[in-house]
Amino acid sequence: QPSSEDKHRSMEATDEVEIHGVVTTGHGVASGRAGDERFPDGTLALQWPLFEAGGLDLSGVHRATINASVAPLKPKPVHARFTFPQLKWHPGCAAEDFSFFDLRLAVGHGGKAVRGFIYWPHPETKPEHFQDAHVVELLAPRLAGIAPGVALRLWVNPEQMTFAH
């Protein structure tokens, strides 16, 4: 008799849809790599405590995004796991809406899948650093081999987010 955890795990696996992506170069603002003097340690360093205070457990997650192109598909949010409406995370920036979607991802075709999140600053409230419509920003533990052009496999529950042409 499988435990409820085993049933939950097997249900997750069958309910997820596999999407193929490729690592792309981001703006470098989330991690602080861009050198923007407003966010010397990156935007995530300022947002992180607010997300955690709102109940999002980010333990073990690297404080930088992985930008993944899923072209020719485009992500379409359905029902986020967490949403932070009108979050005022910096005195010099307008409040923004953020959502998080469960994710499993693996580097390459044989890599081990790890849990993470799709980090979704809502485009309609985002003031700058826009992403291409085919790009999703991912939060995950630090992963070896992440570089532009590297293939990724993503597993997402379609009740949270779908991907379509």
mmCIF file with all atom_site columns, C-alpha atoms in Angstrom:
data_model
loop_
_atom_site.group_PDB
_atom_site.id
_atom_site.type_symbol
_atom_site.label_atom_id
_atom_site.label_alt_id
_atom_site.label_comp_id
_atom_site.label_asym_id
_atom_site.label_entity_id
_atom_site.label_seq_id
_atom_site.pdbx_PDB_ins_code
_atom_site.Cartn_x
_atom_site.Cartn_y
_atom_site.Cartn_z
_atom_site.occupancy
_atom_site.B_iso_or_equiv
_atom_site.pdbx_formal_charge
_atom_site.auth_seq_id
_atom_site.auth_comp_id
_atom_site.auth_asym_id
_atom_site.auth_atom_id
_atom_site.pdbx_PDB_model_num
ATOM 1   C CA . GLN A 1 1   ? 0.000  0.000  0.000   1.00 0.00 ? 1   GLN A CA 1
ATOM 2   C CA . PRO A 1 2   ? 1.642  3.297  -1.083  1.00 0.00 ? 2   PRO A CA 1
ATOM 3   C CA . SER A 1 3   ? 1.802  6.083  1.461   1.00 0.00 ? 3   SER A CA 1
ATOM 4   C CA . SER A 1 4   ? -0.090 9.306  0.846   1.00 0.00 ? 4   SER A CA 1
ATOM 5   C CA . GLU A 1 5   ? 3.277  10.918 0.067   1.00 0.00 ? 5   GLU A CA 1
ATOM 6   C CA . ASP A 1 6   ? 3.967  8.254  -2.586  1.00 0.00 ? 6   ASP A CA 1
ATOM 7   C CA . LYS A 1 7   ? 0.514  8.794  -4.092  1.00 0.00 ? 7   LYS A CA 1
ATOM 8   C CA . HIS A 1 8   ? 1.097  12.563 -4.098  1.00 0.00 ? 8   HIS A CA 1
ATOM 9   C CA . ARG A 1 9   ? 4.518  12.137 -5.740  1.00 0.00 ? 9   ARG A CA 1
ATOM 10  C CA . SER A 1 10  ? 3.205  9.804  -8.449  1.00 0.00 ? 10  SER A CA 1
ATOM 11  C CA . MET A 1 11  ? 0.205  12.079 -9.066  1.00 0.00 ? 11  MET A CA 1
ATOM 12  C CA . GLU A 1 12  ? 2.546  15.058 -9.475  1.00 0.00 ? 12  GLU A CA 1
ATOM 13  C CA . ALA A 1 13  ? 4.642  13.203 -12.022 1.00 0.00 ? 13  ALA A CA 1
ATOM 14  C CA . THR A 1 14  ? 1.656  12.217 -14.162 1.00 0.00 ? 14  THR A CA 1
ATOM 15  C CA . ASP A 1 15  ? 0.017  15.651 -13.908 1.00 0.00 ? 15  ASP A CA 1
ATOM 16  C CA . GLU A 1 16  ? 3.134  17.499 -15.032 1.00 0.00 ? 16  GLU A CA 1
ATOM 17  C CA . VAL A 1 17  ? 3.857  18.419 -18.629 1.00 0.00 ? 17  VAL A CA 1
ATOM 18  C CA . GLU A 1 18  ? 7.443  18.291 -19.896 1.00 0.00 ? 18  GLU A CA 1
ATOM 19  C CA . ILE A 1 19  ? 8.671  21.391 -21.707 1.00 0.00 ? 19  ILE A CA 1
ATOM 20  C CA . HIS A 1 20  ? 12.033 21.740 -23.405 1.00 0.00 ? 20  HIS A CA 1
ATOM 21  C CA . GLY A 1 21  ? 13.983 24.960 -23.060 1.00 0.00 ? 21  GLY A CA 1
ATOM 22  C CA . VAL A 1 22  ? 17.380 26.499 -23.632 1.00 0.00 ? 22  VAL A CA 1
ATOM 23  C CA . VAL A 1 23  ? 19.288 28.740 -21.215 1.00 0.00 ? 23  VAL A CA 1
ATOM 24  C CA . THR A 1 24  ? 19.454 32.316 -22.486 1.00 0.00 ? 24  THR A CA 1
ATOM 25  C CA . THR A 1 25  ? 21.328 35.350 -21.234 1.00 0.00 ? 25  THR A CA 1
ATOM 26  C CA . GLY A 1 26  ? 19.286 37.481 -18.859 1.00 0.00 ? 26  GLY A CA 1
ATOM 27  C CA . HIS A 1 27  ? 19.629 41.109 -17.836 1.00 0.00 ? 27  HIS A CA 1
ATOM 28  C CA . GLY A 1 28  ? 21.725 40.201 -14.751 1.00 0.00 ? 28  GLY A CA 1
ATOM 29  C CA . VAL A 1 29  ? 19.611 42.445 -12.538 1.00 0.00 ? 29  VAL A CA 1
ATOM 30  C CA . ALA A 1 30  ? 18.075 39.705 -10.353 1.00 0.00 ? 30  ALA A CA 1
ATOM 31  C CA . SER A 1 31  ? 21.496 38.406 -9.273  1.00 0.00 ? 31  SER A CA 1
ATOM 32  C CA . GLY A 1 32  ? 23.292 41.768 -9.160  1.00 0.00 ? 32  GLY A CA 1
ATOM 33  C CA . ARG A 1 33  ? 25.602 40.799 -12.025 1.00 0.00 ? 33  ARG A CA 1
ATOM 34  C CA . ALA A 1 34  ? 24.373 43.800 -14.075 1.00 0.00 ? 34  ALA A CA 1
ATOM 35  C CA . GLY A 1 35  ? 26.041 46.283 -11.730 1.00 0.00 ? 35  GLY A CA 1
ATOM 36  C CA . ASP A 1 36  ? 22.917 48.439 -11.370 1.00 0.00 ? 36  ASP A CA 1
ATOM 37  C CA . GLU A 1 37  ? 23.786 50.790 -8.486  1.00 0.00 ? 37  GLU A CA 1
ATOM 38  C CA . ARG A 1 38  ? 20.150 50.758 -7.312  1.00 0.00 ? 38  ARG A CA 1
ATOM 39  C CA . PHE A 1 39  ? 20.390 47.011 -6.629  1.00 0.00 ? 39  PHE A CA 1
ATOM 40  C CA . PRO A 1 40  ? 24.069 46.216 -5.899  1.00 0.00 ? 40  PRO A CA 1
ATOM 41  C CA . ASP A 1 41  ? 23.234 42.726 -4.603  1.00 0.00 ? 41  ASP A CA 1
ATOM 42  C CA . GLY A 1 42  ? 20.457 42.235 -7.148  1.00 0.00 ? 42  GLY A CA 1
ATOM 43  C CA . THR A 1 43  ? 16.705 42.678 -7.080  1.00 0.00 ? 43  THR A CA 1
ATOM 44  C CA . LEU A 1 44  ? 16.184 39.224 -5.576  1.00 0.00 ? 44  LEU A CA 1
ATOM 45  C CA . ALA A 1 45  ? 18.220 40.200 -2.493  1.00 0.00 ? 45  ALA A CA 1
ATOM 46  C CA . LEU A 1 46  ? 15.620 42.900 -1.803  1.00 0.00 ? 46  LEU A CA 1
ATOM 47  C CA . GLN A 1 47  ? 12.568 40.821 -2.739  1.00 0.00 ? 47  GLN A CA 1
ATOM 48  C CA . TRP A 1 48  ? 13.596 37.543 -1.070  1.00 0.00 ? 48  TRP A CA 1
ATOM 49  C CA . PRO A 1 49  ? 12.787 38.498 2.558   1.00 0.00 ? 49  PRO A CA 1
ATOM 50  C CA . LEU A 1 50  ? 9.368  39.791 1.486   1.00 0.00 ? 50  LEU A CA 1
ATOM 51  C CA . PHE A 1 51  ? 8.568  36.555 -0.358  1.00 0.00 ? 51  PHE A CA 1
ATOM 52  C CA . GLU A 1 52  ? 9.671  34.467 2.623   1.00 0.00 ? 52  GLU A CA 1
ATOM 53  C CA . ALA A 1 53  ? 7.672  36.653 5.045   1.00 0.00 ? 53  ALA A CA 1
ATOM 54  C CA . GLY A 1 54  ? 4.656  35.916 2.836   1.00 0.00 ? 54  GLY A CA 1
ATOM 55  C CA . GLY A 1 55  ? 5.116  32.157 3.306   1.00 0.00 ? 55  GLY A CA 1
ATOM 56  C CA . LEU A 1 56  ? 7.224  31.165 0.278   1.00 0.00 ? 56  LEU A CA 1
ATOM 57  C CA . ASP A 1 57  ? 9.964  28.756 1.365   1.00 0.00 ? 57  ASP A CA 1
ATOM 58  C CA . LEU A 1 58  ? 13.044 29.588 -0.706  1.00 0.00 ? 58  LEU A CA 1
ATOM 59  C CA . SER A 1 59  ? 15.526 27.591 1.362   1.00 0.00 ? 59  SER A CA 1
ATOM 60  C CA . GLY A 1 60  ? 18.090 25.898 -0.850  1.00 0.00 ? 60  GLY A CA 1
ATOM 61  C CA . VAL A 1 61  ? 17.257 28.127 -3.825  1.00 0.00 ? 61  VAL A CA 1
ATOM 62  C CA . HIS A 1 62  ? 20.119 30.070 -5.462  1.00 0.00 ? 62  HIS A CA 1
ATOM 63  C CA . ARG A 1 63  ? 19.527 33.833 -5.392  1.00 0.00 ? 63  ARG A CA 1
ATOM 64  C CA . ALA A 1 64  ? 19.638 34.323 -9.173  1.00 0.00 ? 64  ALA A CA 1
ATOM 65  C CA . THR A 1 65  ? 17.310 33.457 -12.020 1.00 0.00 ? 65  THR A CA 1
ATOM 66  C CA . ILE A 1 66  ? 17.934 31.035 -14.844 1.00 0.00 ? 66  ILE A CA 1
ATOM 67  C CA . ASN A 1 67  ? 16.425 32.477 -18.009 1.00 0.00 ? 67  ASN A CA 1
ATOM 68  C CA . ALA A 1 68  ? 15.043 29.760 -20.254 1.00 0.00 ? 68  ALA A CA 1
ATOM 69  C CA . SER A 1 69  ? 13.632 30.201 -23.734 1.00 0.00 ? 69  SER A CA 1
ATOM 70  C CA . VAL A 1 70  ? 10.811 27.754 -24.439 1.00 0.00 ? 70  VAL A CA 1
ATOM 71  C CA . ALA A 1 71  ? 10.340 29.075 -28.018 1.00 0.00 ? 71  ALA A CA 1
ATOM 72  C CA . PRO A 1 72  ? 8.255  28.576 -30.034 1.00 0.00 ? 72  PRO A CA 1
ATOM 73  C CA . LEU A 1 73  ? 6.017  28.155 -26.980 1.00 0.00 ? 73  LEU A CA 1
ATOM 74  C CA . LYS A 1 74  ? 4.881  30.980 -24.695 1.00 0.00 ? 74  LYS A CA 1
ATOM 75  C CA . PRO A 1 75  ? 4.036  30.565 -20.991 1.00 0.00 ? 75  PRO A CA 1
ATOM 76  C CA . LYS A 1 76  ? 0.477  31.303 -19.932 1.00 0.00 ? 76  LYS A CA 1
ATOM 77  C CA . PRO A 1 77  ? -0.129 31.583 -16.162 1.00 0.00 ? 77  PRO A CA 1
ATOM 78  C CA . VAL A 1 78  ? -3.237 29.745 -14.958 1.00 0.00 ? 78  VAL A CA 1
ATOM 79  C CA . HIS A 1 79  ? -3.169 29.524 -11.149 1.00 0.00 ? 79  HIS A CA 1
ATOM 80  C CA . ALA A 1 80  ? -0.013 30.457 -9.230  1.00 0.00 ? 80  ALA A CA 1
ATOM 81  C CA . ARG A 1 81  ? 1.138  28.601 -6.143  1.00 0.00 ? 81  ARG A CA 1
ATOM 82  C CA . PHE A 1 82  ? 2.001  31.980 -4.560  1.00 0.00 ? 82  PHE A CA 1
ATOM 83  C CA . THR A 1 83  ? 1.100  35.526 -5.598  1.00 0.00 ? 83  THR A CA 1
ATOM 84  C CA . PHE A 1 84  ? 2.358  38.732 -4.040  1.00 0.00 ? 84  PHE A CA 1
ATOM 85  C CA . PRO A 1 85  ? 0.207  41.621 -5.317  1.00 0.00 ? 85  PRO A CA 1
ATOM 86  C CA . GLN A 1 86  ? 1.485  45.194 -5.302  1.00 0.00 ? 86  GLN A CA 1
ATOM 87  C CA . LEU A 1 87  ? 4.729  44.320 -3.521  1.00 0.00 ? 87  LEU A CA 1
ATOM 88  C CA . LYS A 1 88  ? 6.727  47.463 -2.744  1.00 0.00 ? 88  LYS A CA 1
ATOM 89  C CA . TRP A 1 89  ? 10.229 46.003 -2.636  1.00 0.00 ? 89  TRP A CA 1
ATOM 90  C CA . HIS A 1 90  ? 12.341 49.130 -3.316  1.00 0.00 ? 90  HIS A CA 1
ATOM 91  C CA . PRO A 1 91  ? 11.709 52.794 -2.431  1.00 0.00 ? 91  PRO A CA 1
ATOM 92  C CA . GLY A 1 92  ? 12.680 53.937 -5.944  1.00 0.00 ? 92  GLY A CA 1
ATOM 93  C CA . CYS A 1 93  ? 10.524 51.444 -7.818  1.00 0.00 ? 93  CYS A CA 1
ATOM 94  C CA . ALA A 1 94  ? 6.772  51.127 -8.273  1.00 0.00 ? 94  ALA A CA 1
ATOM 95  C CA . ALA A 1 95  ? 5.017  48.235 -6.540  1.00 0.00 ? 95  ALA A CA 1
ATOM 96  C CA . GLU A 1 96  ? 4.850  45.061 -8.636  1.00 0.00 ? 96  GLU A CA 1
ATOM 97  C CA . ASP A 1 97  ? 2.858  41.844 -8.724  1.00 0.00 ? 97  ASP A CA 1
ATOM 98  C CA . PHE A 1 98  ? 4.838  38.594 -8.495  1.00 0.00 ? 98  PHE A CA 1
ATOM 99  C CA . SER A 1 99  ? 3.697  34.991 -8.864  1.00 0.00 ? 99  SER A CA 1
ATOM 100 C CA . PHE A 1 100 ? 5.463  31.688 -8.342  1.00 0.00 ? 100 PHE A CA 1
ATOM 101 C CA . PHE A 1 101 ? 4.677  28.374 -10.027 1.00 0.00 ? 101 PHE A CA 1
ATOM 102 C CA . ASP A 1 102 ? 5.965  24.935 -9.012  1.00 0.00 ? 102 ASP A CA 1
ATOM 103 C CA . LEU A 1 103 ? 8.611  23.500 -11.281 1.00 0.00 ? 103 LEU A CA 1
ATOM 104 C CA . ARG A 1 104 ? 10.940 20.597 -11.652 1.00 0.00 ? 104 ARG A CA 1
ATOM 105 C CA . LEU A 1 105 ? 13.919 21.112 -13.932 1.00 0.00 ? 105 LEU A CA 1
ATOM 106 C CA . ALA A 1 106 ? 16.924 19.211 -15.160 1.00 0.00 ? 106 ALA A CA 1
ATOM 107 C CA . VAL A 1 107 ? 20.028 20.320 -17.022 1.00 0.00 ? 107 VAL A CA 1
ATOM 108 C CA . GLY A 1 108 ? 20.496 18.468 -20.297 1.00 0.00 ? 108 GLY A CA 1
ATOM 109 C CA . HIS A 1 109 ? 18.781 15.262 -21.294 1.00 0.00 ? 109 HIS A CA 1
ATOM 110 C CA . GLY A 1 110 ? 20.123 13.006 -18.543 1.00 0.00 ? 110 GLY A CA 1
ATOM 111 C CA . GLY A 1 111 ? 20.357 15.426 -15.636 1.00 0.00 ? 111 GLY A CA 1
ATOM 112 C CA . LYS A 1 112 ? 18.667 14.786 -12.303 1.00 0.00 ? 112 LYS A CA 1
ATOM 113 C CA . ALA A 1 113 ? 15.511 16.823 -11.782 1.00 0.00 ? 113 ALA A CA 1
ATOM 114 C CA . VAL A 1 114 ? 15.418 19.330 -8.932  1.00 0.00 ? 114 VAL A CA 1
ATOM 115 C CA . ARG A 1 115 ? 12.524 21.336 -7.523  1.00 0.00 ? 115 ARG A CA 1
ATOM 116 C CA . GLY A 1 116 ? 12.261 25.042 -8.068  1.00 0.00 ? 116 GLY A CA 1
ATOM 117 C CA . PHE A 1 117 ? 9.872  27.767 -9.131  1.00 0.00 ? 117 PHE A CA 1
ATOM 118 C CA . ILE A 1 118 ? 8.972  29.798 -12.151 1.00 0.00 ? 118 ILE A CA 1
ATOM 119 C CA . TYR A 1 119 ? 9.482  33.373 -10.950 1.00 0.00 ? 119 TYR A CA 1
ATOM 120 C CA . TRP A 1 120 ? 6.912  35.579 -12.669 1.00 0.00 ? 120 TRP A CA 1
ATOM 121 C CA . PRO A 1 121 ? 7.112  39.331 -12.217 1.00 0.00 ? 121 PRO A CA 1
ATOM 122 C CA . HIS A 1 122 ? 3.799  40.235 -13.881 1.00 0.00 ? 122 HIS A CA 1
ATOM 123 C CA . PRO A 1 123 ? 4.604  41.996 -17.162 1.00 0.00 ? 123 PRO A CA 1
ATOM 124 C CA . GLU A 1 124 ? 1.722  44.442 -16.673 1.00 0.00 ? 124 GLU A CA 1
ATOM 125 C CA . THR A 1 125 ? 3.269  45.806 -13.445 1.00 0.00 ? 125 THR A CA 1
ATOM 126 C CA . LYS A 1 126 ? 6.949  45.392 -14.326 1.00 0.00 ? 126 LYS A CA 1
ATOM 127 C CA . PRO A 1 127 ? 8.553  48.797 -15.006 1.00 0.00 ? 127 PRO A CA 1
ATOM 128 C CA . GLU A 1 128 ? 11.729 47.663 -16.833 1.00 0.00 ? 128 GLU A CA 1
ATOM 129 C CA . HIS A 1 129 ? 13.975 44.701 -17.785 1.00 0.00 ? 129 HIS A CA 1
ATOM 130 C CA . PHE A 1 130 ? 11.275 42.980 -19.825 1.00 0.00 ? 130 PHE A CA 1
ATOM 131 C CA . GLN A 1 131 ? 11.713 39.396 -20.985 1.00 0.00 ? 131 GLN A CA 1
ATOM 132 C CA . ASP A 1 132 ? 11.007 38.013 -24.429 1.00 0.00 ? 132 ASP A CA 1
ATOM 133 C CA . ALA A 1 133 ? 7.511  36.435 -24.486 1.00 0.00 ? 133 ALA A CA 1
ATOM 134 C CA . HIS A 1 134 ? 9.109  32.969 -24.901 1.00 0.00 ? 134 HIS A CA 1
ATOM 135 C CA . VAL A 1 135 ? 11.336 33.278 -21.803 1.00 0.00 ? 135 VAL A CA 1
ATOM 136 C CA . VAL A 1 136 ? 10.576 32.049 -18.298 1.00 0.00 ? 136 VAL A CA 1
ATOM 137 C CA . GLU A 1 137 ? 12.679 32.956 -15.269 1.00 0.00 ? 137 GLU A CA 1
ATOM 138 C CA . LEU A 1 138 ? 13.487 29.998 -13.047 1.00 0.00 ? 138 LEU A CA 1
ATOM 139 C CA . LEU A 1 139 ? 14.569 29.774 -9.419  1.00 0.00 ? 139 LEU A CA 1
ATOM 140 C CA . ALA A 1 140 ? 16.329 26.579 -8.369  1.00 0.00 ? 140 ALA A CA 1
ATOM 141 C CA . PRO A 1 141 ? 19.240 25.311 -6.310  1.00 0.00 ? 141 PRO A CA 1
ATOM 142 C CA . ARG A 1 142 ? 22.641 26.196 -7.809  1.00 0.00 ? 142 ARG A CA 1
ATOM 143 C CA . LEU A 1 143 ? 23.073 23.898 -10.812 1.00 0.00 ? 143 LEU A CA 1
ATOM 144 C CA . ALA A 1 144 ? 26.312 22.893 -12.526 1.00 0.00 ? 144 ALA A CA 1
ATOM 145 C CA . GLY A 1 145 ? 26.543 23.419 -16.252 1.00 0.00 ? 145 GLY A CA 1
ATOM 146 C CA . ILE A 1 146 ? 24.162 26.402 -16.546 1.00 0.00 ? 146 ILE A CA 1
ATOM 147 C CA . ALA A 1 147 ? 25.317 28.553 -19.458 1.00 0.00 ? 147 ALA A CA 1
ATOM 148 C CA . PRO A 1 148 ? 23.690 30.126 -22.509 1.00 0.00 ? 148 PRO A CA 1
ATOM 149 C CA . GLY A 1 149 ? 22.712 27.467 -25.044 1.00 0.00 ? 149 GLY A CA 1
ATOM 150 C CA . VAL A 1 150 ? 22.448 24.598 -22.531 1.00 0.00 ? 150 VAL A CA 1
ATOM 151 C CA . ALA A 1 151 ? 19.318 22.466 -22.893 1.00 0.00 ? 151 ALA A CA 1
ATOM 152 C CA . LEU A 1 152 ? 16.856 22.271 -19.997 1.00 0.00 ? 152 LEU A CA 1
ATOM 153 C CA . ARG A 1 153 ? 13.883 20.041 -19.306 1.00 0.00 ? 153 ARG A CA 1
ATOM 154 C CA . LEU A 1 154 ? 11.063 21.621 -17.301 1.00 0.00 ? 154 LEU A CA 1
ATOM 155 C CA . TRP A 1 155 ? 8.088  19.864 -15.751 1.00 0.00 ? 155 TRP A CA 1
ATOM 156 C CA . VAL A 1 156 ? 5.138  22.084 -14.911 1.00 0.00 ? 156 VAL A CA 1
ATOM 157 C CA . ASN A 1 157 ? 1.637  21.322 -13.686 1.00 0.00 ? 157 ASN A CA 1
ATOM 158 C CA . PRO A 1 158 ? -0.761 22.636 -16.384 1.00 0.00 ? 158 PRO A CA 1
ATOM 159 C CA . GLU A 1 159 ? -3.193 23.632 -13.633 1.00 0.00 ? 159 GLU A CA 1
ATOM 160 C CA . GLN A 1 160 ? -0.589 26.254 -12.683 1.00 0.00 ? 160 GLN A CA 1
ATOM 161 C CA . MET A 1 161 ? 0.872  27.249 -16.063 1.00 0.00 ? 161 MET A CA 1
ATOM 162 C CA . THR A 1 162 ? 0.413  26.158 -19.663 1.00 0.00 ? 162 THR A CA 1
ATOM 163 C CA . PHE A 1 163 ? 2.641  26.601 -22.689 1.00 0.00 ? 163 PHE A CA 1
ATOM 164 C CA . ALA A 1 164 ? 1.219  27.218 -26.166 1.00 0.00 ? 164 ALA A CA 1
ATOM 165 C CA . HIS A 1 165 ? 2.150  28.648 -29.569 1.00 0.00 ? 165 HIS A CA 1
#
